[in-house]
XYZ file of C-alpha atoms in Angstrom:
672
model
C 158.218 -19.986 -65.231
C 160.588 -18.751 -67.878
C 162.338 -15.437 -67.472
C 160.842 -12.815 -69.824
C 164.235 -12.124 -71.355
C 167.182 -14.487 -71.728
C 169.972 -11.898 -71.811
C 172.722 -14.327 -72.855
C 170.641 -15.632 -75.753
C 169.687 -12.095 -76.826
C 173.339 -10.994 -76.837
C 174.352 -14.083 -78.815
C 171.633 -13.342 -81.383
C 172.810 -9.750 -81.761
C 176.419 -10.882 -82.271
C 175.347 -13.415 -84.869
C 173.325 -10.850 -86.833
C 176.345 -8.525 -86.856
C 178.880 -11.203 -87.706
C 177.846 -14.742 -88.678
C 181.287 -16.011 -87.723
C 180.286 -15.407 -84.087
C 178.374 -18.693 -84.243
C 181.642 -20.514 -83.681
C 181.866 -18.931 -80.207
C 178.374 -19.754 -78.970
C 179.410 -22.636 -76.747
C 176.492 -23.564 -74.475
C 174.837 -20.175 -74.722
C 172.813 -21.157 -77.786
C 171.315 -24.677 -78.104
C 172.663 -26.496 -81.162
C 169.254 -26.776 -82.909
C 168.750 -23.008 -82.544
C 172.262 -22.193 -83.775
C 171.769 -24.453 -86.781
C 168.434 -22.804 -87.530
C 169.988 -19.315 -87.369
C 172.592 -20.369 -89.928
C 169.967 -21.845 -92.260
C 167.784 -18.734 -91.884
C 170.685 -16.436 -92.753
C 171.708 -18.591 -95.724
C 168.107 -18.495 -96.993
C 168.227 -14.693 -96.939
C 165.605 -14.200 -94.224
C 165.412 -10.540 -93.141
C 165.769 -10.441 -89.351
C 163.858 -7.141 -89.230
C 161.255 -8.114 -91.815
C 157.564 -8.639 -91.229
C 156.405 -10.006 -94.593
C 153.722 -12.671 -94.561
C 152.840 -15.163 -97.253
C 149.430 -16.713 -97.757
C 149.165 -20.109 -99.403
C 146.364 -22.291 -100.673
C 145.567 -25.097 -98.229
C 143.106 -27.959 -98.040
C 141.672 -27.768 -94.557
C 139.769 -31.082 -94.655
C 142.671 -33.539 -94.747
C 143.262 -36.822 -92.938
C 145.746 -35.024 -90.678
C 143.262 -32.241 -89.878
C 140.519 -34.716 -89.031
C 142.819 -36.843 -86.858
C 144.120 -33.759 -85.026
C 140.690 -32.326 -84.213
C 139.922 -34.356 -81.073
C 143.439 -34.211 -79.521
C 143.536 -30.445 -80.074
C 140.071 -29.971 -78.562
C 141.047 -32.118 -75.588
C 144.157 -29.986 -75.076
C 142.018 -26.831 -75.205
C 139.857 -28.246 -72.419
C 142.958 -29.171 -70.401
C 144.614 -25.770 -70.733
C 141.441 -23.890 -69.850
C 141.833 -20.108 -69.842
C 145.622 -20.120 -70.225
C 146.547 -17.801 -73.109
C 148.120 -20.366 -75.453
C 147.514 -20.969 -79.149
C 147.544 -24.552 -80.465
C 148.651 -24.666 -84.086
C 148.601 -27.511 -86.620
C 150.689 -27.321 -89.776
C 151.272 -29.666 -92.697
C 154.645 -30.979 -93.845
C 155.259 -27.791 -95.843
C 154.961 -25.529 -92.749
C 151.582 -24.280 -93.962
C 149.200 -23.671 -91.056
C 146.108 -25.896 -91.355
C 144.247 -25.205 -88.121
C 144.447 -23.281 -84.859
C 142.703 -23.541 -81.506
C 143.012 -20.748 -78.943
C 142.923 -21.076 -75.169
C 142.063 -17.805 -73.463
C 140.885 -14.601 -75.073
C 144.302 -12.973 -75.313
C 145.697 -15.856 -77.386
C 143.583 -14.919 -80.408
C 144.885 -11.346 -80.491
C 148.428 -12.503 -79.747
C 148.619 -15.004 -82.623
C 146.709 -12.856 -85.105
C 149.370 -10.204 -84.541
C 151.937 -12.380 -86.332
C 149.511 -14.038 -88.790
C 149.998 -17.437 -87.168
C 146.714 -18.572 -88.675
C 145.375 -21.083 -91.231
C 146.583 -20.373 -94.737
C 149.914 -18.748 -93.798
C 153.414 -20.029 -94.503
C 155.769 -20.448 -91.511
C 158.593 -22.276 -93.259
C 162.026 -21.617 -91.801
C 163.344 -20.349 -95.125
C 160.708 -17.608 -95.139
C 160.275 -16.449 -91.515
C 163.394 -17.915 -89.870
C 163.593 -19.922 -86.658
C 160.161 -20.856 -85.264
C 158.267 -23.743 -83.695
C 156.784 -24.899 -87.005
C 159.340 -24.510 -89.795
C 162.329 -25.469 -87.653
C 160.621 -28.696 -86.582
C 160.030 -29.503 -90.260
C 163.740 -28.978 -90.920
C 165.011 -31.025 -87.967
C 162.209 -33.609 -87.527
C 162.623 -33.211 -83.768
C 160.778 -31.339 -80.982
C 162.034 -27.821 -80.351
C 161.481 -25.062 -77.802
C 162.019 -21.577 -79.259
C 162.111 -18.948 -76.534
C 162.044 -15.213 -77.215
C 165.472 -14.283 -78.531
C 165.936 -17.757 -80.006
C 163.727 -16.584 -82.901
C 165.545 -15.191 -85.917
C 163.080 -12.400 -86.733
C 162.546 -9.518 -84.323
C 158.752 -9.613 -84.536
C 158.735 -12.969 -82.731
C 160.949 -11.950 -79.789
C 158.017 -11.610 -77.377
C 156.779 -15.119 -78.201
C 157.638 -18.618 -77.090
C 156.701 -21.607 -79.211
C 157.141 -25.331 -78.661
C 156.705 -27.614 -81.646
C 156.672 -31.383 -82.073
C 156.751 -33.401 -85.307
C 153.801 -35.600 -86.263
C 155.066 -38.790 -87.900
C 152.688 -41.233 -89.511
C 152.880 -44.377 -87.356
C 152.876 -46.632 -90.437
C 154.898 -44.852 -93.094
C 157.079 -42.843 -90.638
C 156.528 -39.952 -93.028
C 156.553 -36.444 -91.544
C 152.904 -35.385 -91.734
C 153.128 -32.020 -89.987
C 153.752 -30.197 -86.707
C 151.803 -29.554 -83.511
C 152.910 -26.214 -82.030
C 152.057 -24.331 -78.823
C 152.659 -20.577 -78.878
C 152.214 -17.976 -76.130
C 153.630 -14.761 -74.721
C 157.094 -15.207 -73.215
C 155.741 -14.159 -69.799
C 153.301 -17.086 -69.744
C 155.714 -19.751 -70.992
C 157.082 -22.915 -69.456
C 159.481 -25.464 -70.910
C 156.835 -28.097 -70.195
C 155.069 -26.713 -73.260
C 157.400 -28.943 -75.244
C 156.324 -32.029 -73.283
C 152.661 -31.141 -73.816
C 153.281 -30.608 -77.549
C 154.998 -33.988 -77.852
C 152.180 -35.753 -75.983
C 149.549 -34.149 -78.202
C 151.532 -35.009 -81.338
C 151.638 -38.633 -80.172
C 147.863 -38.561 -79.639
C 147.429 -37.337 -83.228
C 149.709 -40.130 -84.447
C 147.472 -42.677 -82.703
C 144.448 -41.161 -84.436
C 146.294 -41.529 -87.749
C 146.876 -45.190 -86.905
C 143.183 -45.682 -86.173
C 142.286 -43.987 -89.447
C 144.501 -46.352 -91.436
C 142.886 -49.406 -92.993
C 144.157 -52.974 -92.447
C 145.449 -52.848 -96.018
C 147.571 -49.788 -95.236
C 148.919 -51.314 -92.043
C 149.820 -54.586 -93.761
C 151.233 -52.955 -96.870
C 153.539 -50.531 -95.122
C 154.724 -53.170 -92.688
C 155.710 -55.271 -95.726
C 157.357 -52.188 -97.240
C 159.583 -51.691 -94.189
C 160.658 -55.331 -94.266
C 161.348 -55.141 -97.999
C 163.566 -52.087 -97.484
C 165.507 -53.901 -94.765
C 165.976 -56.898 -97.066
C 167.734 -54.940 -99.867
C 171.274 -56.350 -100.143
C 174.135 -53.993 -99.422
C 175.264 -52.191 -102.550
C 172.129 -53.064 -104.501
C 170.479 -50.379 -106.645
C 167.031 -51.861 -106.037
C 164.271 -49.557 -104.857
C 161.041 -50.282 -102.995
C 157.798 -48.325 -103.177
C 154.368 -48.767 -101.585
C 151.181 -46.941 -102.437
C 147.512 -46.812 -101.537
C 144.866 -44.328 -102.572
C 145.823 -42.074 -99.652
C 149.468 -42.752 -98.815
C 152.778 -43.534 -100.472
C 156.213 -44.487 -99.224
C 159.485 -45.031 -101.017
C 163.024 -46.014 -100.128
C 165.957 -43.624 -100.447
C 167.066 -45.381 -103.629
C 163.639 -44.762 -105.182
C 164.157 -41.035 -104.693
C 167.501 -41.333 -106.526
C 166.126 -43.361 -109.430
C 162.816 -41.564 -109.945
C 161.405 -38.073 -109.734
C 158.166 -37.497 -107.826
C 156.173 -37.498 -111.072
C 157.836 -40.723 -112.216
C 157.102 -42.399 -108.889
C 153.446 -41.428 -109.262
C 153.340 -42.847 -112.804
C 155.043 -46.064 -111.683
C 152.527 -46.590 -108.890
C 149.656 -46.006 -111.326
C 151.189 -48.556 -113.713
C 151.504 -51.069 -110.855
C 147.836 -50.612 -109.914
C 146.804 -51.272 -113.530
C 149.116 -54.256 -113.984
C 147.943 -56.065 -110.823
C 144.242 -55.417 -111.261
C 143.517 -58.797 -112.854
C 145.977 -61.250 -111.258
C 147.242 -59.667 -108.059
C 150.890 -59.876 -109.147
C 152.751 -58.647 -112.222
C 156.138 -58.013 -113.738
C 156.866 -55.398 -116.359
C 159.483 -53.017 -117.667
C 159.224 -49.333 -116.845
C 161.055 -46.557 -118.680
C 162.013 -43.720 -116.406
C 161.101 -41.462 -119.315
C 157.488 -42.121 -118.394
C 156.193 -44.934 -120.633
C 155.717 -48.393 -119.097
C 155.713 -51.573 -121.191
C 154.084 -54.604 -119.517
C 155.766 -57.862 -120.414
C 153.903 -60.662 -122.177
C 154.893 -63.223 -119.554
C 152.297 -64.500 -117.134
C 152.549 -63.056 -113.639
C 153.808 -66.353 -112.239
C 156.424 -67.098 -114.871
C 160.047 -66.817 -113.785
C 162.007 -63.706 -114.655
C 164.363 -64.186 -117.596
C 168.076 -64.004 -117.025
C 169.462 -60.587 -117.693
C 171.725 -61.201 -120.654
C 171.804 -57.902 -122.457
C 173.010 -54.532 -121.332
C 170.179 -52.116 -120.768
C 170.267 -48.428 -120.007
C 170.023 -47.547 -116.335
C 166.857 -45.555 -117.080
C 164.925 -48.778 -117.690
C 163.635 -50.540 -114.589
C 162.560 -54.148 -114.121
C 159.437 -54.078 -111.937
C 157.892 -56.760 -109.710
C 154.706 -55.792 -107.890
C 152.050 -57.396 -105.741
C 148.596 -56.086 -104.859
C 147.149 -55.816 -101.347
C 143.372 -55.769 -101.311
C 140.495 -55.989 -98.867
C 136.967 -54.929 -99.774
C 137.219 -51.423 -101.287
C 140.761 -50.729 -100.022
C 143.795 -51.672 -102.069
C 147.478 -50.931 -102.422
C 150.604 -52.124 -104.200
C 154.122 -53.032 -103.112
C 156.701 -52.432 -105.834
C 160.268 -53.701 -106.225
C 162.190 -51.795 -108.921
C 165.692 -52.602 -110.161
C 167.660 -51.034 -113.012
C 168.016 -53.425 -115.929
C 171.566 -54.723 -115.960
C 171.993 -54.393 -112.202
C 172.887 -57.471 -110.199
C 169.827 -59.533 -109.442
C 170.425 -60.002 -105.741
C 166.860 -60.930 -105.130
C 165.648 -58.054 -107.264
C 162.224 -59.584 -107.887
C 159.438 -60.309 -105.480
C 159.793 -64.074 -106.090
C 157.034 -66.427 -107.078
C 154.479 -68.072 -104.802
C 151.993 -70.894 -105.255
C 148.999 -68.644 -104.800
C 150.351 -65.305 -105.878
C 147.029 -63.938 -107.077
C 145.520 -64.426 -103.647
C 148.361 -62.777 -101.743
C 147.000 -59.268 -101.708
C 143.356 -60.282 -101.369
C 144.057 -62.151 -98.154
C 146.092 -59.262 -96.798
C 149.143 -61.370 -96.152
C 152.650 -60.230 -96.895
C 153.690 -60.445 -100.518
C 154.570 -64.166 -100.713
C 158.116 -65.085 -101.656
C 160.218 -68.179 -101.920
C 161.246 -69.361 -98.515
C 164.535 -67.651 -97.886
C 167.281 -68.098 -95.374
C 169.122 -65.201 -93.843
C 170.873 -64.982 -90.490
C 169.750 -68.495 -89.762
C 166.030 -67.692 -89.855
C 163.731 -69.221 -92.464
C 160.555 -67.363 -93.363
C 157.847 -67.581 -95.973
C 157.595 -63.832 -96.347
C 160.104 -61.181 -97.225
C 163.572 -61.835 -95.897
C 164.054 -60.854 -92.265
C 167.331 -59.163 -91.508
C 168.981 -59.240 -88.126
C 167.548 -55.805 -87.411
C 163.989 -56.899 -88.049
C 164.146 -60.089 -86.016
C 165.781 -58.769 -82.908
C 163.818 -58.815 -79.676
C 162.329 -55.452 -78.760
C 163.717 -53.544 -75.840
C 161.239 -53.525 -72.962
C 162.154 -50.149 -71.609
C 160.179 -49.382 -68.497
C 157.685 -52.227 -68.937
C 158.772 -54.514 -66.135
C 158.791 -51.696 -63.610
C 155.320 -50.640 -64.688
C 153.578 -53.887 -63.727
C 150.846 -53.406 -61.087
C 151.427 -54.904 -57.685
C 148.348 -57.143 -57.738
C 147.242 -59.697 -60.280
C 144.856 -58.421 -62.934
C 142.230 -61.103 -62.152
C 140.042 -58.712 -60.137
C 139.909 -56.096 -62.883
C 139.357 -58.723 -65.582
C 136.143 -59.904 -63.931
C 134.687 -56.473 -63.097
C 132.299 -54.643 -65.381
C 133.835 -51.288 -66.251
C 130.814 -50.068 -68.211
C 128.262 -49.620 -65.420
C 126.939 -46.092 -65.753
C 129.705 -45.213 -68.221
C 129.421 -41.838 -69.952
C 132.688 -42.146 -71.867
C 132.247 -41.979 -75.626
C 135.706 -43.486 -76.129
C 134.844 -46.534 -73.993
C 131.470 -47.017 -75.693
C 133.157 -46.763 -79.102
C 135.659 -49.456 -78.086
C 132.759 -51.685 -76.975
C 130.933 -51.219 -80.275
C 134.036 -51.845 -82.399
C 134.967 -54.995 -80.471
C 131.365 -56.243 -80.647
C 131.307 -55.778 -84.406
C 134.615 -57.577 -84.729
C 133.471 -60.549 -82.644
C 130.250 -60.843 -84.637
C 132.259 -61.042 -87.859
C 134.791 -63.463 -86.407
C 137.700 -61.139 -87.110
C 141.140 -61.169 -85.551
C 141.321 -58.035 -83.389
C 144.078 -56.058 -81.668
C 143.237 -54.155 -78.470
C 145.729 -51.350 -77.877
C 145.921 -49.364 -74.675
C 148.073 -48.355 -71.750
C 148.851 -50.713 -68.916
C 145.860 -51.557 -66.745
C 143.070 -49.948 -68.796
C 140.900 -53.086 -68.631
C 141.399 -54.657 -72.047
C 140.507 -58.181 -70.904
C 137.572 -56.838 -68.893
C 136.282 -55.239 -72.082
C 136.527 -58.562 -73.929
C 134.703 -60.348 -71.105
C 131.863 -57.811 -71.147
C 131.372 -57.878 -74.902
C 131.764 -61.648 -75.200
C 129.175 -62.213 -72.461
C 126.709 -59.977 -74.298
C 127.193 -62.082 -77.445
C 127.007 -65.420 -75.571
C 130.648 -66.233 -76.233
C 133.146 -67.936 -73.932
C 136.557 -66.328 -73.272
C 139.888 -68.130 -72.963
C 142.701 -65.852 -71.744
C 146.251 -66.956 -72.549
C 149.087 -65.043 -70.869
C 152.297 -63.958 -72.581
C 154.236 -66.294 -70.268
C 152.145 -69.288 -71.389
C 152.655 -68.382 -75.042
C 156.400 -67.946 -74.565
C 156.864 -71.398 -73.024
C 154.526 -73.254 -75.387
C 156.441 -75.526 -77.773
C 153.576 -75.782 -80.311
C 151.470 -72.653 -80.018
C 149.371 -73.224 -83.188
C 148.340 -76.691 -81.922
C 147.329 -75.299 -78.523
C 145.339 -72.430 -80.014
C 143.663 -74.718 -82.544
C 142.584 -76.958 -79.671
C 141.037 -73.981 -77.860
C 139.383 -72.664 -81.027
C 138.029 -75.959 -82.368
C 137.658 -77.973 -79.193
C 134.055 -78.967 -79.849
C 130.781 -77.509 -78.579
C 131.070 -75.518 -75.382
C 127.933 -74.969 -73.298
C 129.256 -71.529 -72.360
C 129.269 -70.441 -76.000
C 131.683 -70.275 -78.930
C 135.246 -69.466 -77.891
C 137.054 -66.133 -77.970
C 140.805 -66.570 -77.563
C 142.524 -63.620 -75.842
C 146.305 -63.537 -76.220
C 147.558 -61.172 -73.583
C 150.463 -58.673 -73.863
C 151.720 -59.930 -77.220
C 154.140 -56.965 -77.411
C 156.215 -58.723 -74.717
C 156.651 -61.950 -76.693
C 160.114 -62.966 -77.910
C 160.717 -63.337 -81.633
C 160.256 -67.135 -81.756
C 156.833 -66.882 -80.075
C 155.728 -64.117 -82.454
C 156.754 -66.349 -85.370
C 154.551 -69.169 -84.044
C 151.685 -66.766 -83.503
C 152.110 -65.380 -87.011
C 151.892 -68.932 -88.397
C 148.662 -69.545 -86.508
C 147.096 -66.255 -87.606
C 148.037 -66.865 -91.231
C 146.540 -70.380 -91.344
C 142.870 -69.460 -90.656
C 142.893 -67.075 -93.603
C 144.101 -69.869 -95.870
C 141.346 -72.209 -94.679
C 138.632 -69.537 -94.661
C 138.006 -69.879 -90.912
C 139.206 -66.676 -89.213
C 138.230 -67.611 -85.661
C 137.661 -65.113 -82.861
C 141.148 -64.089 -81.815
C 141.817 -60.992 -79.702
C 145.371 -59.779 -79.071
C 146.081 -57.223 -76.351
C 149.130 -54.979 -76.248
C 150.434 -51.730 -74.893
C 151.178 -48.952 -77.331
C 154.779 -49.136 -78.487
C 156.616 -45.813 -78.701
C 160.162 -44.734 -79.426
C 162.479 -45.586 -82.298
C 162.509 -49.367 -81.898
C 160.737 -51.433 -84.561
C 157.295 -52.431 -83.355
C 157.203 -56.045 -82.087
C 153.712 -56.252 -83.596
C 154.818 -55.501 -87.157
C 154.826 -59.123 -88.335
C 151.304 -59.691 -86.967
C 149.569 -56.597 -88.315
C 148.849 -57.981 -91.819
C 146.625 -60.619 -90.217
C 144.720 -58.245 -87.926
C 141.408 -57.063 -89.342
C 140.677 -54.370 -86.769
C 142.533 -52.333 -84.154
C 140.533 -51.060 -81.168
C 141.945 -48.330 -78.923
C 140.985 -48.762 -75.253
C 140.956 -45.357 -73.483
C 143.059 -44.570 -70.435
C 141.341 -43.907 -67.112
C 142.210 -40.193 -67.242
C 140.216 -40.019 -70.497
C 137.070 -41.187 -68.692
C 137.194 -39.271 -65.415
C 133.416 -39.078 -65.267
C 133.330 -42.888 -64.989
C 135.742 -43.132 -62.037
C 133.026 -43.082 -59.311
C 131.091 -45.960 -60.920
C 134.307 -47.901 -61.674
C 135.458 -47.459 -58.071
C 132.109 -48.755 -56.812
C 132.307 -51.794 -59.102
C 135.786 -52.569 -57.809
C 134.649 -52.181 -54.199
C 131.746 -54.569 -54.791
C 134.197 -57.115 -56.234
C 136.658 -56.697 -53.362
C 133.992 -57.172 -50.671
C 130.929 -58.793 -52.264
C 127.621 -58.127 -50.532
C 129.102 -55.701 -48.005
C 127.678 -52.525 -49.570
C 130.908 -50.583 -49.048
C 130.851 -46.930 -50.093
C 133.288 -44.066 -50.549
C 132.662 -40.629 -49.114
C 132.023 -37.752 -51.507
C 135.439 -36.236 -50.781
C 137.163 -39.586 -51.319
C 135.390 -40.006 -54.671
C 136.423 -36.494 -55.666
C 140.028 -37.240 -54.727
C 139.994 -40.331 -56.928
C 138.329 -38.476 -59.807
C 140.891 -35.651 -59.640
C 143.876 -37.988 -59.620
C 146.173 -38.927 -62.463
C 146.389 -42.717 -62.764
C 149.359 -43.821 -64.891
C 148.563 -47.418 -63.884
C 144.914 -46.843 -64.809
C 142.287 -49.203 -63.375
C 144.846 -51.617 -61.941
C 146.356 -48.795 -59.899
C 142.880 -47.637 -58.821
C 142.052 -51.155 -57.633
C 145.334 -51.210 -55.664
C 144.289 -47.980 -53.943
C 140.882 -49.413 -53.024
C 142.411 -52.664 -51.783
C 144.660 -50.592 -49.514
C 141.618 -48.644 -48.280
C 139.491 -51.688 -47.369
C 142.447 -53.295 -45.595
C 142.932 -50.053 -43.657
C 139.214 -49.806 -42.769
C 137.542 -53.266 -43.024
C 134.025 -51.899 -42.440
C 132.115 -48.629 -42.729
C 132.352 -45.616 -45.009
C 135.723 -45.149 -46.708
C 137.151 -41.625 -46.477
C 140.208 -39.832 -47.769
C 142.047 -40.883 -44.585
C 141.859 -44.481 -45.808
C 143.396 -43.880 -49.229
C 147.095 -44.606 -49.897
C 149.549 -41.769 -50.647
C 149.648 -42.524 -54.379
C 145.903 -41.781 -54.642
C 146.578 -38.111 -53.896
C 148.036 -37.270 -57.283
C 146.005 -34.078 -57.558
C 147.961 -30.959 -56.643
C 147.813 -29.681 -53.063
C 147.829 -26.060 -54.230
C 146.414 -24.253 -57.271
C 148.612 -24.675 -60.345
C 148.682 -23.163 -63.777
C 147.617 -25.577 -66.485
C 151.163 -25.966 -67.784
C 152.432 -26.657 -64.263
C 149.659 -29.234 -63.858
C 150.732 -30.901 -67.117
C 154.322 -30.947 -65.845
C 153.228 -32.535 -62.569
C 151.230 -35.189 -64.424
C 154.193 -35.971 -66.698
C 156.442 -36.451 -63.654
C 153.915 -38.716 -61.911
C 153.504 -40.841 -65.034
C 157.221 -41.248 -65.608
C 157.875 -42.101 -61.961
C 155.243 -44.809 -62.202
C 156.669 -46.221 -65.407
C 160.225 -46.228 -64.012
C 159.212 -47.874 -60.749
C 159.923 -44.717 -58.742
C 163.462 -44.343 -60.089
C 163.895 -40.575 -60.042
C 167.106 -40.545 -62.062
C 165.530 -42.638 -64.795
C 162.399 -40.480 -64.769
C 164.480 -37.311 -65.112
C 166.408 -38.855 -67.998
C 163.213 -39.842 -69.840
C 161.713 -36.378 -69.298
C 164.857 -34.658 -70.541
C 165.489 -32.739 -67.312
C 168.268 -32.870 -64.729
C 168.086 -34.812 -61.462
C 168.263 -31.559 -59.545
C 165.247 -30.261 -61.444
C 163.109 -33.311 -60.799
C 163.922 -33.247 -57.074
C 163.011 -29.550 -56.977
C 159.742 -30.192 -58.823
C 158.868 -33.077 -56.487
C 159.216 -30.743 -53.534
C 157.268 -27.927 -55.216
C 154.371 -30.191 -56.188
C 154.124 -32.048 -52.887
C 155.336 -35.333 -54.367
C 158.494 -35.821 -52.330
């Protein structure tokens, strides 16, 4: 628990308010993000003793609000009666929604107007868990005296930025606020986890067009030659993105007008080139969309832009990718070059086609790959997180028997719809959630036959498209039409992903999509996603829920696994053993649960299985009553220890705490 008053921080705040030059003497007393926020607050003229509030007009029914609803409700259920307010703001620090845990939280937050429709920007109310996150784009923990205004001194808030997983645009902030006496620094971890859950909902809400378009946008930005004045923009009906150079060349209103002009120009042919005056009027050229760009032989004003644009389209969804270059600037690849079937590029949801280009020794048919975009992804923590047994047992077990999980049933329905339509599908989920098992269940219901290809097989295959074509079109199979499952594609090296991309692109050219299912773990962190090049060819993404998200299903899943481990033996778990499993936190999900049951049946080959037969890692529930925040901290430690293979130093580093702290927490929570 946090001390109600941090005396050193309070004294530092008082010195700063008396003399702003005191900031130079803070040392380690004041965290750098807080010190920086104090300076910005003072420069903005915020009154440290003020209590003014400002109401703003908001639109409560936004994509962000809808995507945040379920993660916020789930957090309310997790926190129970703890007096914490959960606050959602937009990118302007305007509060959009709030959910209160515990009766006192409502009164507490209403006392400072931390409610929908109020402005909590740093330049208006000073340092806080909403506006300061907007300024820094990083998680922050603001404790008591760390606030700039006096009225917030009894509060603690922990905020985390919400970044759109496609555009990387800052969408808003998820903030937890409570009384300083009820606070814990793990509030920041909980806020970050919930913000990530909202980001995944934003990904699910995005259409295939948006995913493909913004992936192409990122590659186009990386391909801009050094020193070029070219700018790249991307736009759909709901989202826009632009490079830094676009912000320099165009105002917000001009960017909007340019995107509208690009939509109009590409409506008929899918691709277009035209001249755009930054003053606002665009003049489409008379050349056909496929004709080569004329050489720039006359000097033009820098306010006139040469535009190349391509349309992305699928059913009712559409978007445009725009390359803009000042007339008179060096060409340097300033156009989106021609392609044989340019009009079909957007409609088939491929990348904007270009002339095959060579850069860094790699030839591609899409936008130029730079060294940064083709590098192999770091596999931080993945190898240590592999389960100890092979996944064959889980793959062949039905995980839907008696299921009450809405998330699992939704995944089944979405995958079933995708298989019926013959779409390429991506299954995303944590390690061991049963992605292949889900495919087996759904394929069996549709009388389809499943071929599972491991990442290792793909990596060592010299001609992957030929192998997959043989599996897909290998003649009539008495078991049913084939479904090809490519496992753990996020682990593939760059050359294998290039082969896979070539295979996925080809069916769309020939009009035969095939039933292809890719499985992958969710990729987090700052590294470029290894799936980026494949997303334009994926029609649907299905999120497979973690085991902790379907606790009510654990008894039936455990029984299914027992029946598979010892067929026909009628093995059962005692009520207390089932409760222990249901209460546990399973970072390895169903694979880890099956390991626990395998241990149990080896320990007691016959008879009723009890808690005495379960392995130590099955007892992840706390041995003593914990506050909800302490429980969240314990769960975070368990998860990170699992993902780091039990390496406590690495787990502490990933959690942002010291080694001494993690050893102390392990002892406190009975995990040592």
